[in-house]
mmCIF file of C-alpha atoms and ligand atoms in Angstrom:
data_model
loop_
_atom_site.group_PDB
_atom_site.id
_atom_site.type_symbol
_atom_site.label_atom_id
_atom_site.label_comp_id
_atom_site.label_asym_id
_atom_site.label_seq_id
_atom_site.Cartn_x
_atom_site.Cartn_y
_atom_site.Cartn_z
ATOM 1 C CA MET A 1 26.846 14.838 19.293
ATOM 2 C CA THR A 2 24.855 15.222 16.107
ATOM 3 C CA PHE A 3 22.841 18.107 14.789
ATOM 4 C CA LEU A 4 20.079 15.742 13.659
ATOM 5 C CA SER A 5 17.166 14.725 15.846
ATOM 6 C CA ALA A 6 17.246 11.532 17.880
ATOM 7 C CA THR A 7 13.890 10.532 16.375
ATOM 8 C CA LEU A 8 15.482 10.352 12.961
ATOM 9 C CA SER A 9 17.870 7.655 14.131
ATOM 10 C CA ARG A 10 14.837 5.418 14.792
ATOM 11 C CA VAL A 11 13.845 5.262 11.123
ATOM 12 C CA LYS A 12 15.366 4.070 7.866
ATOM 13 C CA PRO A 13 14.865 5.502 4.386
ATOM 14 C CA SER A 14 12.330 3.722 2.143
ATOM 15 C CA PRO A 15 14.032 0.630 0.642
ATOM 16 C CA THR A 16 11.625 0.610 -2.310
ATOM 17 C CA ILE A 17 12.706 4.114 -3.267
ATOM 18 C CA ALA A 18 16.348 3.005 -2.810
ATOM 19 C CA VAL A 19 15.881 0.121 -5.267
ATOM 20 C CA THR A 20 14.163 2.342 -7.822
ATOM 21 C CA THR A 21 16.989 4.883 -7.512
ATOM 22 C CA LYS A 22 19.705 2.225 -7.895
ATOM 23 C CA ALA A 23 17.964 0.758 -10.966
ATOM 24 C CA ALA A 24 17.676 4.256 -12.486
ATOM 25 C CA GLU A 25 21.403 4.861 -11.867
ATOM 26 C CA LEU A 26 22.370 1.621 -13.621
ATOM 27 C CA LYS A 27 20.051 2.484 -16.525
ATOM 28 C CA ALA A 28 21.606 5.932 -16.808
ATOM 29 C CA ALA A 29 25.002 4.218 -16.953
ATOM 30 C CA GLY A 30 23.783 2.338 -20.043
ATOM 31 C CA ARG A 31 22.712 -0.973 -18.499
ATOM 32 C CA ASP A 32 19.522 -2.623 -19.814
ATOM 33 C CA VAL A 33 17.881 -2.849 -16.392
ATOM 34 C CA ILE A 34 14.229 -3.863 -16.028
ATOM 35 C CA GLY A 35 12.707 -2.335 -12.907
ATOM 36 C CA LEU A 36 10.111 -4.422 -11.086
ATOM 37 C CA GLY A 37 10.479 -2.360 -7.944
ATOM 38 C CA ALA A 38 8.157 0.605 -8.327
ATOM 39 C CA GLY A 39 4.653 0.508 -6.899
ATOM 40 C CA GLU A 40 2.873 2.516 -9.540
ATOM 41 C CA PRO A 41 0.732 1.632 -12.564
ATOM 42 C CA ASP A 42 2.360 2.082 -15.962
ATOM 43 C CA PHE A 43 -0.974 3.430 -17.304
ATOM 44 C CA ASP A 44 -1.425 7.136 -17.969
ATOM 45 C CA THR A 45 -3.895 9.143 -15.866
ATOM 46 C CA PRO A 46 -7.275 8.949 -17.697
ATOM 47 C CA GLN A 47 -7.986 11.891 -20.026
ATOM 48 C CA ASN A 48 -11.179 13.049 -18.270
ATOM 49 C CA ILE A 49 -9.159 13.501 -15.065
ATOM 50 C CA LYS A 50 -6.438 15.478 -16.834
ATOM 51 C CA ASP A 51 -9.120 17.619 -18.506
ATOM 52 C CA ALA A 52 -10.661 18.401 -15.109
ATOM 53 C CA ALA A 53 -7.263 19.564 -13.874
ATOM 54 C CA VAL A 54 -6.731 21.790 -16.905
ATOM 55 C CA ALA A 55 -10.223 23.240 -16.445
ATOM 56 C CA ALA A 56 -9.433 23.945 -12.790
ATOM 57 C CA ILE A 57 -6.257 25.812 -13.751
ATOM 58 C CA THR A 58 -8.086 27.788 -16.436
ATOM 59 C CA ALA A 59 -10.832 28.716 -13.967
ATOM 60 C CA GLY A 60 -8.215 30.013 -11.515
ATOM 61 C CA LYS A 61 -8.724 27.323 -8.899
ATOM 62 C CA THR A 62 -5.088 27.751 -8.034
ATOM 63 C CA LYS A 63 -5.218 29.270 -4.568
ATOM 64 C CA TYR A 64 -5.203 27.952 -1.004
ATOM 65 C CA THR A 65 -8.148 25.708 -0.203
ATOM 66 C CA PRO A 66 -9.575 24.573 3.135
ATOM 67 C CA VAL A 67 -6.785 22.689 4.931
ATOM 68 C CA ASP A 68 -8.188 19.173 4.609
ATOM 69 C CA GLY A 69 -9.995 19.424 1.301
ATOM 70 C CA ILE A 70 -12.516 21.324 -0.799
ATOM 71 C CA PRO A 71 -16.206 20.599 -0.049
ATOM 72 C CA GLU A 72 -16.724 19.181 -3.564
ATOM 73 C CA LEU A 73 -14.036 16.540 -2.995
ATOM 74 C CA LYS A 74 -15.318 15.678 0.465
ATOM 75 C CA GLN A 75 -18.790 15.182 -1.063
ATOM 76 C CA ALA A 76 -17.337 12.975 -3.802
ATOM 77 C CA ILE A 77 -15.515 10.886 -1.160
ATOM 78 C CA CYS A 78 -18.715 10.498 0.927
ATOM 79 C CA ALA A 79 -20.554 9.367 -2.218
ATOM 80 C CA LYS A 80 -17.766 6.907 -3.073
ATOM 81 C CA LEU A 81 -17.749 5.403 0.423
ATOM 82 C CA LYS A 82 -21.530 4.919 0.235
ATOM 83 C CA ARG A 83 -21.482 3.549 -3.324
ATOM 84 C CA ASP A 84 -18.554 1.152 -3.023
ATOM 85 C CA ASN A 85 -18.464 0.287 0.672
ATOM 86 C CA GLY A 86 -21.977 0.922 2.009
ATOM 87 C CA LEU A 87 -20.502 3.331 4.586
ATOM 88 C CA ASP A 88 -22.222 6.533 5.718
ATOM 89 C CA TYR A 89 -19.861 9.436 6.347
ATOM 90 C CA ALA A 90 -20.542 13.179 6.505
ATOM 91 C CA PRO A 91 -18.106 15.744 5.042
ATOM 92 C CA ASN A 92 -16.855 16.710 8.537
ATOM 93 C CA GLN A 93 -15.683 13.089 8.907
ATOM 94 C CA ILE A 94 -13.418 13.330 5.854
ATOM 95 C CA SER A 95 -9.772 14.408 5.665
ATOM 96 C CA VAL A 96 -7.924 14.903 2.370
ATOM 97 C CA GLY A 97 -4.139 14.946 2.351
ATOM 98 C CA THR A 98 -1.119 14.895 0.069
ATOM 99 C CA GLY A 99 -1.341 11.194 -0.796
ATOM 100 C CA GLY A 100 -2.374 8.214 1.261
ATOM 101 C CA LYS A 101 1.009 8.466 2.935
ATOM 102 C CA GLN A 102 0.313 11.832 4.548
ATOM 103 C CA ILE A 103 -3.116 10.690 5.706
ATOM 104 C CA LEU A 104 -1.671 7.684 7.545
ATOM 105 C CA TYR A 105 1.145 9.795 8.965
ATOM 106 C CA ASN A 106 -1.250 12.507 10.193
ATOM 107 C CA ALA A 107 -3.412 9.889 11.911
ATOM 108 C CA LEU A 108 -0.424 8.377 13.723
ATOM 109 C CA MET A 109 0.955 11.786 14.690
ATOM 110 C CA ALA A 110 -2.470 12.781 15.979
ATOM 111 C CA THR A 111 -2.915 9.749 18.214
ATOM 112 C CA LEU A 112 0.370 8.207 19.400
ATOM 113 C CA ASN A 113 2.029 8.899 22.738
ATOM 114 C CA PRO A 114 5.412 7.454 23.720
ATOM 115 C CA GLY A 115 5.020 3.751 24.454
ATOM 116 C CA ASP A 116 1.781 3.330 22.492
ATOM 117 C CA GLU A 117 1.854 0.179 20.402
ATOM 118 C CA VAL A 118 0.653 -0.299 16.836
ATOM 119 C CA VAL A 119 0.095 -3.832 15.562
ATOM 120 C CA ILE A 120 1.395 -4.244 12.019
ATOM 121 C CA PRO A 121 0.878 -7.579 10.247
ATOM 122 C CA ALA A 122 3.952 -8.703 8.307
ATOM 123 C CA PRO A 123 4.692 -8.693 5.455
ATOM 124 C CA TYR A 124 3.855 -4.984 5.641
ATOM 125 C CA TRP A 125 4.128 -1.909 3.458
ATOM 126 C CA VAL A 126 7.601 -0.537 4.210
ATOM 127 C CA SER A 127 6.438 2.794 5.579
ATOM 128 C CA TYR A 128 4.149 1.596 8.393
ATOM 129 C CA PRO A 129 6.773 0.763 11.049
ATOM 130 C CA ASP A 130 8.854 3.846 10.313
ATOM 131 C CA MET A 131 5.852 6.156 10.409
ATOM 132 C CA VAL A 132 4.911 4.707 13.799
ATOM 133 C CA LEU A 133 8.471 5.277 15.032
ATOM 134 C CA LEU A 134 8.533 8.846 13.712
ATOM 135 C CA ALA A 135 5.282 9.514 15.558
ATOM 136 C CA GLY A 136 6.856 8.236 18.788
ATOM 137 C CA GLY A 137 5.032 4.887 18.967
ATOM 138 C CA GLU A 138 6.223 1.289 19.015
ATOM 139 C CA PRO A 139 5.509 -0.985 16.054
ATOM 140 C CA VAL A 140 4.533 -4.508 17.111
ATOM 141 C CA ILE A 141 5.012 -6.847 14.185
ATOM 142 C CA ALA A 142 2.511 -9.705 13.899
ATOM 143 C CA PRO A 143 3.997 -12.170 11.428
ATOM 144 C CA ALA A 144 1.734 -13.963 8.938
ATOM 145 C CA THR A 145 3.019 -16.962 6.992
ATOM 146 C CA LEU A 146 3.256 -18.053 3.375
ATOM 147 C CA GLU A 147 1.316 -21.190 4.370
ATOM 148 C CA ASN A 148 -1.665 -18.958 5.234
ATOM 149 C CA ASN A 149 -1.169 -16.939 2.033
ATOM 150 C CA PHE A 150 0.400 -14.096 4.032
ATOM 151 C CA LYS A 151 -2.823 -13.411 5.940
ATOM 152 C CA LEU A 152 -2.935 -12.843 9.682
ATOM 153 C CA THR A 153 -4.975 -15.374 11.683
ATOM 154 C CA PRO A 154 -7.201 -14.330 14.612
ATOM 155 C CA ASP A 155 -4.817 -16.093 17.029
ATOM 156 C CA GLN A 156 -1.833 -14.176 15.671
ATOM 157 C CA LEU A 157 -3.734 -10.900 16.071
ATOM 158 C CA GLU A 158 -4.849 -11.808 19.583
ATOM 159 C CA ALA A 159 -1.244 -12.621 20.546
ATOM 160 C CA ALA A 160 0.008 -9.223 19.346
ATOM 161 C CA ILE A 161 -2.500 -7.128 21.323
ATOM 162 C CA THR A 162 -1.509 -5.756 24.735
ATOM 163 C CA ALA A 163 -2.931 -3.136 27.088
ATOM 164 C CA LYS A 164 -0.748 -0.583 25.249
ATOM 165 C CA THR A 165 -2.106 -1.335 21.761
ATOM 166 C CA LYS A 166 -3.673 1.709 20.151
ATOM 167 C CA TRP A 167 -4.084 0.686 16.526
ATOM 168 C CA LEU A 168 -4.108 -2.275 14.190
ATOM 169 C CA ILE A 169 -2.962 -1.227 10.735
ATOM 170 C CA PHE A 170 -4.829 -3.386 8.235
ATOM 171 C CA ASN A 171 -4.067 -3.491 4.502
ATOM 172 C CA SER A 172 -6.017 -5.609 2.004
ATOM 173 C CA PRO A 173 -5.237 -6.214 -0.826
ATOM 174 C CA SER A 174 -1.742 -5.941 0.501
ATOM 175 C CA ASN A 175 1.461 -4.310 -0.540
ATOM 176 C CA PRO A 176 3.768 -6.335 -0.798
ATOM 177 C CA THR A 177 1.937 -9.671 -1.110
ATOM 178 C CA GLY A 178 -1.263 -8.860 -3.022
ATOM 179 C CA ALA A 179 -3.124 -10.945 -0.422
ATOM 180 C CA GLY A 180 -6.768 -9.974 -0.009
ATOM 181 C CA TYR A 181 -8.889 -10.970 2.993
ATOM 182 C CA SER A 182 -12.296 -12.485 2.266
ATOM 183 C CA ARG A 183 -15.276 -11.231 4.249
ATOM 184 C CA ASP A 184 -15.070 -14.286 6.545
ATOM 185 C CA GLU A 185 -11.345 -13.886 7.093
ATOM 186 C CA LEU A 186 -11.771 -10.207 7.930
ATOM 187 C CA LYS A 187 -14.765 -10.907 10.194
ATOM 188 C CA ALA A 188 -12.596 -13.330 12.177
ATOM 189 C CA LEU A 189 -10.137 -10.452 12.784
ATOM 190 C CA THR A 190 -12.827 -7.885 13.623
ATOM 191 C CA ASP A 191 -14.246 -10.403 16.131
ATOM 192 C CA VAL A 192 -10.885 -10.234 17.924
ATOM 193 C CA LEU A 193 -11.022 -6.420 17.896
ATOM 194 C CA MET A 194 -14.524 -6.537 19.377
ATOM 195 C CA ARG A 195 -12.993 -8.242 22.409
ATOM 196 C CA HIS A 196 -10.478 -5.376 22.802
ATOM 197 C CA PRO A 197 -12.428 -2.106 22.882
ATOM 198 C CA HIS A 198 -9.283 0.001 23.383
ATOM 199 C CA VAL A 199 -7.870 -0.994 19.973
ATOM 200 C CA TRP A 200 -8.730 1.051 16.886
ATOM 201 C CA VAL A 201 -8.243 -0.044 13.284
ATOM 202 C CA MET A 202 -6.548 2.041 10.601
ATOM 203 C CA THR A 203 -7.492 0.330 7.364
ATOM 204 C CA ASP A 204 -5.427 1.144 4.288
ATOM 205 C CA ASP A 205 -7.737 0.390 1.358
ATOM 206 C CA MET A 206 -5.417 1.821 -1.284
ATOM 207 C CA TYR A 207 -5.680 -1.291 -3.516
ATOM 208 C CA GLU A 208 -9.450 -1.707 -3.148
ATOM 209 C CA HIS A 209 -10.155 -1.590 -6.888
ATOM 210 C CA LEU A 210 -7.292 -3.878 -7.904
ATOM 211 C CA ALA A 211 -8.964 -7.243 -7.299
ATOM 212 C CA TYR A 212 -8.918 -10.339 -9.510
ATOM 213 C CA ASP A 213 -10.770 -13.595 -10.161
ATOM 214 C CA ASP A 214 -13.833 -13.662 -7.930
ATOM 215 C CA PHE A 215 -12.271 -11.753 -5.022
ATOM 216 C CA THR A 216 -14.663 -9.229 -3.459
ATOM 217 C CA PHE A 217 -13.087 -6.374 -1.522
ATOM 218 C CA CYS A 218 -14.399 -5.565 1.952
ATOM 219 C CA THR A 219 -13.331 -3.119 4.652
ATOM 220 C CA PRO A 220 -13.529 -3.408 8.472
ATOM 221 C CA ALA A 221 -16.296 -0.871 9.222
ATOM 222 C CA GLU A 222 -18.473 -2.541 6.579
ATOM 223 C CA VAL A 223 -17.840 -6.079 7.853
ATOM 224 C CA GLU A 224 -18.313 -5.108 11.519
ATOM 225 C CA PRO A 225 -20.488 -1.977 11.813
ATOM 226 C CA ALA A 226 -19.902 -1.945 15.586
ATOM 227 C CA LEU A 227 -16.285 -0.946 14.813
ATOM 228 C CA TYR A 228 -17.363 2.197 12.931
ATOM 229 C CA GLU A 229 -16.591 4.502 15.885
ATOM 230 C CA ARG A 230 -12.998 3.248 16.148
ATOM 231 C CA THR A 231 -12.132 2.823 12.484
ATOM 232 C CA LEU A 232 -10.181 5.159 10.246
ATOM 233 C CA THR A 233 -10.890 4.147 6.655
ATOM 234 C CA CYS A 234 -7.986 5.338 4.481
ATOM 235 C CA ASN A 235 -7.872 5.331 0.707
ATOM 236 C CA GLY A 236 -6.683 7.422 -2.226
ATOM 237 C CA VAL A 237 -6.644 7.889 -5.958
ATOM 238 C CA SER A 238 -2.972 7.037 -6.558
ATOM 239 C CA LYS A 239 -3.174 3.399 -7.613
ATOM 240 C CA ALA A 240 -6.621 2.750 -9.134
ATOM 241 C CA TYR A 241 -6.677 5.971 -11.147
ATOM 242 C CA ALA A 242 -2.991 5.978 -12.077
ATOM 243 C CA MET A 243 -2.529 9.271 -10.194
ATOM 244 C CA THR A 244 0.585 8.611 -8.104
ATOM 245 C CA GLY A 245 2.115 11.987 -8.932
ATOM 246 C CA TRP A 246 -0.992 14.027 -8.148
ATOM 247 C CA ARG A 247 -0.713 13.259 -4.420
ATOM 248 C CA ILE A 248 -4.262 12.887 -3.160
ATOM 249 C CA GLY A 249 -5.247 10.521 -0.348
ATOM 250 C CA TYR A 250 -8.142 10.624 2.072
ATOM 251 C CA ALA A 251 -9.532 9.177 5.276
ATOM 252 C CA ALA A 252 -12.953 8.834 6.856
ATOM 253 C CA GLY A 253 -13.447 8.492 10.592
ATOM 254 C CA PRO A 254 -14.726 9.998 13.840
ATOM 255 C CA VAL A 255 -15.068 13.805 13.773
ATOM 256 C CA GLU A 256 -12.648 14.362 16.671
ATOM 257 C CA LEU A 257 -9.878 12.353 15.027
ATOM 258 C CA ILE A 258 -10.425 14.075 11.676
ATOM 259 C CA ALA A 259 -10.193 17.467 13.453
ATOM 260 C CA ALA A 260 -6.916 16.412 15.112
ATOM 261 C CA MET A 261 -5.490 15.355 11.746
ATOM 262 C CA ARG A 262 -6.554 18.716 10.293
ATOM 263 C CA LYS A 263 -4.687 20.515 13.082
ATOM 264 C CA ILE A 264 -1.463 18.670 12.200
ATOM 265 C CA GLN A 265 -1.868 19.302 8.486
ATOM 266 C CA SER A 266 -2.626 22.983 9.135
ATOM 267 C CA GLN A 267 0.766 23.371 10.798
ATOM 268 C CA SER A 268 2.729 21.316 8.281
ATOM 269 C CA THR A 269 1.694 21.237 4.620
ATOM 270 C CA SER A 270 -1.729 22.974 4.645
ATOM 271 C CA ASN A 271 -4.040 21.947 1.820
ATOM 272 C CA PRO A 272 -3.159 19.317 -0.781
ATOM 273 C CA CYS A 273 -2.614 20.767 -4.274
ATOM 274 C CA SER A 274 -5.805 22.576 -5.357
ATOM 275 C CA VAL A 275 -5.593 21.385 -8.964
ATOM 276 C CA SER A 276 -5.089 17.761 -7.888
ATOM 277 C CA GLN A 277 -8.156 18.007 -5.675
ATOM 278 C CA TRP A 278 -10.313 18.989 -8.664
ATOM 279 C CA ALA A 279 -8.788 16.127 -10.648
ATOM 280 C CA ALA A 280 -9.677 13.747 -7.800
ATOM 281 C CA VAL A 281 -13.291 15.011 -7.823
ATOM 282 C CA GLU A 282 -13.474 13.905 -11.461
ATOM 283 C CA ALA A 283 -11.723 10.586 -10.702
ATOM 284 C CA LEU A 284 -14.317 9.701 -8.065
ATOM 285 C CA ASN A 285 -17.436 11.189 -9.696
ATOM 286 C CA GLY A 286 -16.581 10.452 -13.340
ATOM 287 C CA PRO A 287 -16.828 7.212 -15.321
ATOM 288 C CA GLN A 288 -15.401 4.160 -13.562
ATOM 289 C CA ASP A 289 -15.500 1.792 -16.535
ATOM 290 C CA TYR A 290 -11.729 1.656 -17.021
ATOM 291 C CA LEU A 291 -11.205 0.108 -13.578
ATOM 292 C CA PRO A 292 -12.398 -3.390 -14.627
ATOM 293 C CA GLU A 293 -10.671 -2.931 -17.999
ATOM 294 C CA ASN A 294 -7.349 -2.249 -16.275
ATOM 295 C CA ASN A 295 -7.923 -5.248 -14.009
ATOM 296 C CA VAL A 296 -8.140 -7.558 -17.036
ATOM 297 C CA ILE A 297 -4.652 -6.378 -17.995
ATOM 298 C CA PHE A 298 -3.291 -6.658 -14.444
ATOM 299 C CA GLN A 299 -4.753 -10.130 -13.978
ATOM 300 C CA ARG A 300 -3.138 -11.317 -17.205
ATOM 301 C CA ARG A 301 0.207 -9.964 -16.010
ATOM 302 C CA ARG A 302 -0.218 -11.547 -12.582
ATOM 303 C CA ASP A 303 -0.878 -14.931 -14.197
ATOM 304 C CA LEU A 304 2.140 -14.545 -16.475
ATOM 305 C CA VAL A 305 4.481 -13.669 -13.602
ATOM 306 C CA VAL A 306 3.141 -16.347 -11.240
ATOM 307 C CA SER A 307 3.470 -19.067 -13.879
ATOM 308 C CA MET A 308 6.990 -18.050 -14.957
ATOM 309 C CA LEU A 309 8.269 -17.743 -11.371
ATOM 310 C CA SER A 310 6.530 -20.923 -10.185
ATOM 311 C CA ALA A 311 8.358 -22.822 -12.923
ATOM 312 C CA ILE A 312 11.668 -22.101 -11.136
ATOM 313 C CA ASP A 313 13.095 -24.814 -8.910
ATOM 314 C CA GLY A 314 13.518 -23.361 -5.408
ATOM 315 C CA ILE A 315 10.869 -20.615 -5.769
ATOM 316 C CA THR A 316 7.322 -20.804 -4.396
ATOM 317 C CA CYS A 317 4.922 -18.145 -5.663
ATOM 318 C CA PRO A 318 1.399 -17.961 -4.186
ATOM 319 C CA VAL A 319 -1.354 -16.502 -6.405
ATOM 320 C CA PRO A 320 -2.485 -13.178 -4.895
ATOM 321 C CA GLU A 321 -6.054 -11.870 -4.902
ATOM 322 C CA GLY A 322 -5.242 -8.249 -5.737
ATOM 323 C CA ALA A 323 -2.902 -5.217 -5.923
ATOM 324 C CA PHE A 324 -0.086 -5.536 -8.484
ATOM 325 C CA TYR A 325 2.519 -7.477 -6.543
ATOM 326 C CA VAL A 326 3.631 -11.053 -6.068
ATOM 327 C CA TYR A 327 5.805 -12.108 -3.146
ATOM 328 C CA PRO A 328 7.618 -15.353 -3.964
ATOM 329 C CA SER A 329 9.656 -17.309 -1.439
ATOM 330 C CA ILE A 330 13.252 -18.180 -2.306
ATOM 331 C CA ALA A 331 13.682 -20.600 0.607
ATOM 332 C CA GLY A 332 14.809 -23.271 -1.887
ATOM 333 C CA LEU A 333 17.663 -21.090 -3.190
ATOM 334 C CA ILE A 334 19.281 -20.118 0.104
ATOM 335 C CA GLY A 335 22.880 -21.352 0.307
ATOM 336 C CA LYS A 336 23.424 -21.454 -3.472
ATOM 337 C CA THR A 337 26.126 -19.485 -5.318
ATOM 338 C CA THR A 338 25.900 -17.289 -8.438
ATOM 339 C CA PRO A 339 28.343 -17.686 -11.367
ATOM 340 C CA ALA A 340 30.052 -14.483 -10.131
ATOM 341 C CA GLY A 341 30.646 -16.129 -6.758
ATOM 342 C CA THR A 342 27.954 -14.445 -4.642
ATOM 343 C CA VAL A 343 26.507 -16.685 -1.954
ATOM 344 C CA ILE A 344 22.722 -16.298 -1.705
ATOM 345 C CA ASP A 345 22.507 -16.257 2.077
ATOM 346 C CA SER A 346 19.547 -13.854 2.332
ATOM 347 C CA ASP A 347 16.851 -12.283 0.185
ATOM 348 C CA GLU A 348 18.876 -9.068 0.171
ATOM 349 C CA ALA A 349 21.850 -10.954 -1.333
ATOM 350 C CA PHE A 350 19.477 -12.485 -3.900
ATOM 351 C CA ALA A 351 18.018 -9.105 -4.950
ATOM 352 C CA THR A 352 21.442 -7.449 -5.094
ATOM 353 C CA ALA A 353 22.926 -10.249 -7.234
ATOM 354 C CA LEU A 354 19.837 -10.302 -9.472
ATOM 355 C CA LEU A 355 20.280 -6.588 -10.157
ATOM 356 C CA GLU A 356 24.032 -6.700 -10.610
ATOM 357 C CA GLU A 357 24.297 -9.971 -12.531
ATOM 358 C CA ALA A 358 20.947 -10.201 -14.364
ATOM 359 C CA ASP A 359 19.768 -6.570 -14.674
ATOM 360 C CA VAL A 360 16.423 -7.085 -12.933
ATOM 361 C CA ALA A 361 15.418 -4.837 -10.016
ATOM 362 C CA VAL A 362 13.168 -6.317 -7.331
ATOM 363 C CA VAL A 363 12.770 -5.461 -3.633
ATOM 364 C CA PHE A 364 14.080 -7.941 -1.026
ATOM 365 C CA GLY A 365 11.659 -9.380 1.508
ATOM 366 C CA ALA A 366 13.473 -8.249 4.657
ATOM 367 C CA ALA A 367 12.305 -4.708 3.806
ATOM 368 C CA PHE A 368 8.712 -5.904 4.264
ATOM 369 C CA GLY A 369 9.335 -7.958 7.394
ATOM 370 C CA LEU A 370 9.150 -11.504 6.000
ATOM 371 C CA SER A 371 12.101 -13.431 4.576
ATOM 372 C CA PRO A 372 13.364 -15.079 2.458
ATOM 373 C CA ASN A 373 11.167 -13.528 -0.226
ATOM 374 C CA PHE A 374 11.211 -10.818 -2.836
ATOM 375 C CA ARG A 375 8.555 -8.494 -4.192
ATOM 376 C CA VAL A 376 7.803 -8.166 -7.863
ATOM 377 C CA SER A 377 5.638 -5.279 -9.031
ATOM 378 C CA TYR A 378 3.904 -6.347 -12.244
ATOM 379 C CA ALA A 379 2.631 -2.847 -13.034
ATOM 380 C CA THR A 380 4.708 -2.800 -16.192
ATOM 381 C CA SER A 381 4.325 -4.046 -19.781
ATOM 382 C CA ASP A 382 3.769 -7.741 -20.606
ATOM 383 C CA GLU A 383 6.888 -7.666 -22.738
ATOM 384 C CA ALA A 384 9.102 -6.285 -19.958
ATOM 385 C CA LEU A 385 7.631 -8.812 -17.530
ATOM 386 C CA LYS A 386 8.307 -11.720 -19.893
ATOM 387 C CA THR A 387 11.909 -10.632 -20.419
ATOM 388 C CA ALA A 388 12.473 -9.963 -16.701
ATOM 389 C CA CYS A 389 10.978 -13.283 -15.571
ATOM 390 C CA GLY A 390 13.038 -15.047 -18.258
ATOM 391 C CA ARG A 391 16.155 -13.407 -16.810
ATOM 392 C CA ILE A 392 15.157 -14.498 -13.288
ATOM 393 C CA GLN A 393 14.688 -18.066 -14.607
ATOM 394 C CA ASP A 394 18.144 -18.031 -16.222
ATOM 395 C CA PHE A 395 19.738 -16.449 -13.133
ATOM 396 C CA CYS A 396 18.274 -19.130 -10.862
ATOM 397 C CA ALA A 397 19.144 -21.946 -13.282
ATOM 398 C CA ALA A 398 22.796 -20.846 -13.171
ATOM 399 C CA LEU A 399 22.993 -21.059 -9.354
ATOM 400 C CA THR A 400 25.039 -23.935 -8.001
HETATM 401 C C1 PLP B 1 -0.280 0.038 0.952
HETATM 402 C C2 PLP B 1 -0.017 1.434 0.543
HETATM 403 N N1 PLP B 1 -0.562 2.428 1.252
HETATM 404 C C3 PLP B 1 -0.341 3.715 0.953
HETATM 405 C C4 PLP B 1 0.461 4.062 -0.107
HETATM 406 C C5 PLP B 1 0.716 5.522 -0.364
HETATM 407 O O1 PLP B 1 -0.009 6.008 -1.414
HETATM 408 P P1 PLP B 1 0.201 7.501 -1.910
HETATM 409 O O2 PLP B 1 1.078 7.425 -3.101
HETATM 410 O O3 PLP B 1 -1.193 7.977 -2.222
HETATM 411 O O4 PLP B 1 0.821 8.293 -0.822
HETATM 412 C C6 PLP B 1 1.069 3.067 -0.874
HETATM 413 C C7 PLP B 1 1.974 3.423 -1.979
HETATM 414 O O5 PLP B 1 2.841 2.687 -2.376
HETATM 415 C C8 PLP B 1 0.819 1.728 -0.550
HETATM 416 O O6 PLP B 1 1.362 0.723 -1.239
#
């Protein structure tokens, strides 16, 4: 008999937060650990956004706001969705929450009944399956492969859908792989959804602006307008605007669903931080010129990491289209032994040994539902990346 709820036993704590915590502990103990685990840009929040927050505080905008966002932010989100995605939404179709995480969680809580299934392509962002479980649903994992650059094929989607499927959670560019679906690739998936009118799509567009080479971002309701009525388009300011700590995410969708999400938020956290909302208004309405400038830096880092990891015997590292992650396979290293005597029999063993024996923190692939791989976040300085990838090269070279 335990005091804790049975629901809690269905979920596990976030492994990415666990890795970041472990790396921080080792650092505090004096070890020269380089963390490639955290999913946040190393850039500072742009000054105009900080100024807007200070102005909001000075003007006394420090009280409760409407539960799911101030009208000014909802307007700015509608304008953004029109400008960037060609999507028409009215303010009563917008919900603002405390980060993209709360938005996704609210939507699942608002819609799932016991037994409802949610199709999640793997590799997936760690929180999707656990959020579905917390909301009482059943995650159905649809595995993509490295051979298809970690992208789900229409056949794989078709095979995962049953009469109980309520949602497909779609994420492009992806955490953890950086894979971005082209318009044609996405259209092939929306064609499958058109054959299954009971399935809705929750699209997590958090990495929309982090796209490299000639990759053009697209989102389901834009690619297949007939899906508009059963799409929840989710996004936020955390990644593109280096605002992870401000905690603002948003969604656009059918009025009834948005109202249901508001009801949940009204009985849990109420409004997201008032000051952060005013900062987000400036992020979305203000100058956007630093987005491509940041992408030049991220692309350079991606190329550096891909080339250094690809040079390792036993590692295969596809080149991702976006986000700030790479997801190399270590299939060629399985079965080898480290100088300290650790057998690399899984990606978890690899990541643990890499941290303990080479002072580099990465997240093991099993956490994201596809092994044997590991995730590197390259949202850190070129110098740290060079040193870390050099350590990974030396670590792998010493395996026997
Ligand atoms: C794919 C994806 N969606 C959502 C989020 C959550 O973003 P936020 O920090 O705004 O809650 C993250 C953060 O890591 C993410 O990687």
